[in-house]
Amino acid sequence: MPNYEFQCQTCRKQFQKSLPFGTKDLPPCPVCKGTTKRLISAPMVHFKGTGFYKTDSKPAPVVEKKEATKTPEAKAEPKKNQELRSKN
Ligand SMILES: [Zn+2]
């Protein structure tokens, strides 16, 4: 079961509780039984923000993923043939 983080809206107490997937019911505050809200403990900000490609050593690794299975030599050959064909 995933572990969620909650914060009491009454006394600001923060606590963790594991709930099954899809649970929409929020557990009451363990201190004052007040209303709680779920905190997002693992934000995925880094996916859309800058700084993901911090290393310049690998140029565009995601785009070339499909062709990565072939060797650079095998990749160059069909390109050569295409050039020859266009000349003829
Ligand atoms: Zn509370």
Coordinates of N, CA and C and ligand atoms in Angstrom, one line a residue:
M1 N 0.8 -1.2 0.0 CA 0.0 0.0 0.0 C 0.9 1.2 0.0
P2 N 0.5 2.2 -0.8 CA 1.3 3.5 -0.8 C 1.2 4.3 0.4
N3 N 2.2 4.9 0.8 CA 2.2 5.7 2.0 C 2.0 7.2 1.7
Y4 N 0.9 7.7 2.3 CA 0.6 9.1 2.0 C 0.9 10.0 3.2
E5 N 1.1 11.2 2.8 CA 1.3 12.2 3.9 C 0.1 13.1 4.0
F6 N -0.3 13.4 5.3 CA -1.4 14.2 5.5 C -1.1 15.3 6.5
Q7 N -1.9 16.4 6.4 CA -1.7 17.4 7.4 C -3.1 17.8 7.9
C8 N -3.2 18.0 9.2 CA -4.4 18.4 9.8 C -4.6 19.9 9.5
Q9 N -5.8 20.2 9.1 CA -6.1 21.6 8.8 C -6.5 22.4 10.0
T10 N -6.6 21.7 11.1 CA -7.0 22.4 12.4 C -5.8 22.7 13.2
C11 N -4.9 21.6 13.5 CA -3.8 21.8 14.3 C -2.4 21.7 13.6
R12 N -2.5 21.6 12.2 CA -1.3 21.6 11.4 C -0.4 20.4 11.6
K13 N -1.0 19.4 12.3 CA -0.2 18.1 12.6 C 0.0 17.4 11.3
Q14 N 1.3 17.0 11.0 CA 1.6 16.2 9.8 C 1.8 14.8 10.2
F15 N 1.2 13.9 9.4 CA 1.4 12.4 9.7 C 1.3 11.6 8.4
Q16 N 1.9 10.4 8.5 CA 1.8 9.5 7.3 C 0.9 8.4 7.6
K17 N 0.2 7.9 6.5 CA -0.7 6.8 6.7 C -0.7 6.1 5.4
S18 N -0.7 4.7 5.4 CA -0.7 4.0 4.2 C -2.2 3.6 3.9
L19 N -2.6 3.9 2.7 CA -3.9 3.7 2.2 C -3.9 2.9 1.0
P20 N -4.9 2.0 0.7 CA -5.0 1.3 -0.5 C -5.2 2.3 -1.7
F21 N -4.8 1.8 -2.9 CA -5.0 2.7 -4.1 C -6.4 3.0 -4.3
G22 N -6.6 4.2 -4.7 CA -8.0 4.7 -5.0 C -8.8 5.1 -3.9
T23 N -8.2 5.1 -2.7 CA -8.9 5.6 -1.5 C -9.1 7.1 -1.6
K24 N -10.3 7.5 -1.4 CA -10.6 9.0 -1.5 C -10.9 9.5 -0.1
D25 N -11.2 8.6 0.9 CA -11.5 9.1 2.2 C -10.2 9.5 2.9
L26 N -10.2 10.7 3.5 CA -9.1 11.2 4.2 C -9.2 10.8 5.7
P27 N -8.1 10.3 6.2 CA -8.2 9.9 7.6 C -8.3 11.1 8.5
P28 N -8.9 11.0 9.7 CA -9.0 12.1 10.6 C -7.7 12.3 11.3
C29 N -7.5 13.5 11.8 CA -6.2 13.8 12.5 C -6.1 12.9 13.7
P30 N -4.9 12.3 13.9 CA -4.7 11.4 15.1 C -4.7 12.2 16.4
V31 N -4.5 13.5 16.3 CA -4.4 14.3 17.5 C -5.7 14.9 17.9
C32 N -6.4 15.6 17.0 CA -7.6 16.3 17.3 C -8.8 15.8 16.5
K33 N -8.6 14.7 15.7 CA -9.7 14.2 14.9 C -10.2 15.2 13.9
G34 N -9.4 16.2 13.6 CA -9.9 17.2 12.7 C -9.8 16.8 11.2
T35 N -10.2 17.7 10.4 CA -10.2 17.4 8.9 C -8.7 17.5 8.4
T36 N -8.3 16.6 7.6 CA -7.0 16.6 7.1 C -7.0 16.8 5.6
K37 N -5.9 17.1 5.0 CA -5.7 17.1 3.6 C -4.4 16.4 3.2
R38 N -4.5 15.8 2.0 CA -3.3 15.0 1.6 C -2.2 15.9 1.1
L39 N -1.0 15.6 1.5 CA 0.2 16.3 0.9 C 0.8 15.5 -0.2
I40 N 1.2 16.2 -1.2 CA 1.9 15.5 -2.2 C 3.4 15.4 -1.9
S41 N 3.8 14.2 -1.6 CA 5.2 14.1 -1.0 C 6.2 14.0 -2.1
A42 N 5.9 13.5 -3.3 CA 6.8 13.4 -4.4 C 6.4 14.1 -5.6
P43 N 6.6 15.4 -5.7 CA 6.2 16.2 -6.9 C 7.1 15.9 -8.1
M44 N 6.4 15.8 -9.2 CA 7.2 15.5 -10.5 C 7.5 16.7 -11.2
V45 N 8.0 17.7 -10.5 CA 8.3 19.0 -11.2 C 9.4 18.9 -12.2
H46 N 10.4 18.0 -11.9 CA 11.6 17.9 -12.7 C 11.3 17.5 -14.1
F47 N 10.1 16.9 -14.4 CA 9.8 16.4 -15.7 C 9.6 17.6 -16.7
K48 N 8.9 18.6 -16.2 CA 8.6 19.7 -17.1 C 9.5 20.9 -16.9
G49 N 10.3 20.9 -15.9 CA 11.2 22.0 -15.6 C 12.5 21.9 -16.3
T50 N 13.3 23.0 -16.3 CA 14.6 22.9 -16.9 C 15.5 22.3 -15.9
G51 N 16.7 21.8 -16.4 CA 17.6 21.2 -15.5 C 17.6 19.7 -15.7
F52 N 16.7 19.1 -16.5 CA 16.6 17.7 -16.6 C 17.8 17.2 -17.5
Y53 N 18.1 18.0 -18.5 CA 19.3 17.7 -19.3 C 20.5 18.5 -18.8
K54 N 21.0 18.2 -17.7 CA 22.1 19.0 -17.2 C 23.4 18.6 -17.8
T55 N 23.5 17.3 -18.2 CA 24.7 16.8 -18.8 C 24.7 17.0 -20.3
D56 N 25.7 17.6 -20.9 CA 25.8 17.9 -22.3 C 26.5 16.7 -23.1
S57 N 26.9 15.7 -22.4 CA 27.6 14.6 -23.0 C 26.8 13.8 -24.0
K58 N 25.5 13.6 -23.6 CA 24.6 12.8 -24.5 C 23.6 13.7 -25.2
P59 N 23.8 13.8 -26.5 CA 22.8 14.7 -27.3 C 21.5 14.0 -27.5
A60 N 20.4 14.5 -27.1 CA 19.1 14.0 -27.4 C 18.9 12.5 -27.2
P61 N 19.1 12.0 -26.1 CA 19.0 10.5 -25.9 C 17.6 10.0 -26.1
V62 N 16.6 10.8 -25.8 CA 15.2 10.3 -25.9 C 14.7 10.2 -27.3
V63 N 15.1 11.1 -28.2 CA 14.6 11.1 -29.5 C 15.2 9.9 -30.3
E64 N 16.4 9.6 -30.1 CA 17.1 8.5 -30.8 C 16.9 7.1 -30.2
K65 N 16.0 7.0 -29.3 CA 15.8 5.8 -28.6 C 15.4 4.6 -29.6
K66 N 14.6 4.9 -30.6 CA 14.2 3.9 -31.5 C 15.4 3.3 -32.3
E67 N 16.2 4.2 -32.7 CA 17.4 3.8 -33.5 C 18.6 3.3 -32.8
A68 N 18.4 3.4 -31.5 CA 19.6 3.0 -30.6 C 19.9 1.5 -30.7
T69 N 19.0 0.7 -31.1 CA 19.2 -0.7 -31.2 C 20.2 -1.0 -32.3
K70 N 20.2 -0.2 -33.4 CA 21.1 -0.4 -34.5 C 22.5 0.2 -34.2
T71 N 23.5 -0.3 -34.8 CA 24.8 0.3 -34.6 C 24.9 1.5 -35.5
P72 N 25.8 2.4 -35.2 CA 26.0 3.6 -36.1 C 26.4 3.2 -37.5
E73 N 27.1 2.1 -37.7 CA 27.5 1.7 -39.0 C 26.3 1.3 -39.8
A74 N 25.4 0.5 -39.2 CA 24.2 0.0 -39.9 C 23.3 1.2 -40.2
K75 N 23.4 2.2 -39.4 CA 22.5 3.3 -39.6 C 23.0 4.1 -40.8
A76 N 24.3 4.1 -41.0 CA 24.9 5.0 -42.0 C 24.7 4.4 -43.4
E77 N 24.6 3.1 -43.5 CA 24.5 2.5 -44.8 C 23.2 2.8 -45.6
P78 N 22.1 2.7 -45.0 CA 20.9 3.0 -45.8 C 20.8 4.5 -46.2
K79 N 21.5 5.3 -45.4 CA 21.5 6.7 -45.7 C 22.4 6.9 -47.0
K80 N 23.4 6.2 -47.1 CA 24.3 6.2 -48.3 C 23.5 5.8 -49.5
N81 N 22.8 4.7 -49.4 CA 22.0 4.2 -50.5 C 21.0 5.3 -51.0
Q82 N 20.4 6.0 -50.0 CA 19.4 7.0 -50.4 C 20.1 8.1 -51.2
E83 N 21.3 8.4 -50.8 CA 22.0 9.5 -51.5 C 22.3 9.1 -52.9
L84 N 22.7 7.8 -53.1 CA 23.0 7.3 -54.4 C 21.7 7.3 -55.3
R85 N 20.6 6.9 -54.6 CA 19.4 6.8 -55.4 C 18.9 8.2 -55.9
S86 N 19.1 9.2 -55.0 CA 18.7 10.5 -55.4 C 19.5 11.1 -56.5
K87 N 20.8 10.6 -56.6 CA 21.7 11.1 -57.7 C 21.3 10.5 -59.0
N88 N 20.9 9.2 -58.9 CA 20.4 8.6 -60.2 C 19.0 9.1 -60.5
Ligands
ZN1 ZN -5.3 18.0 14.3

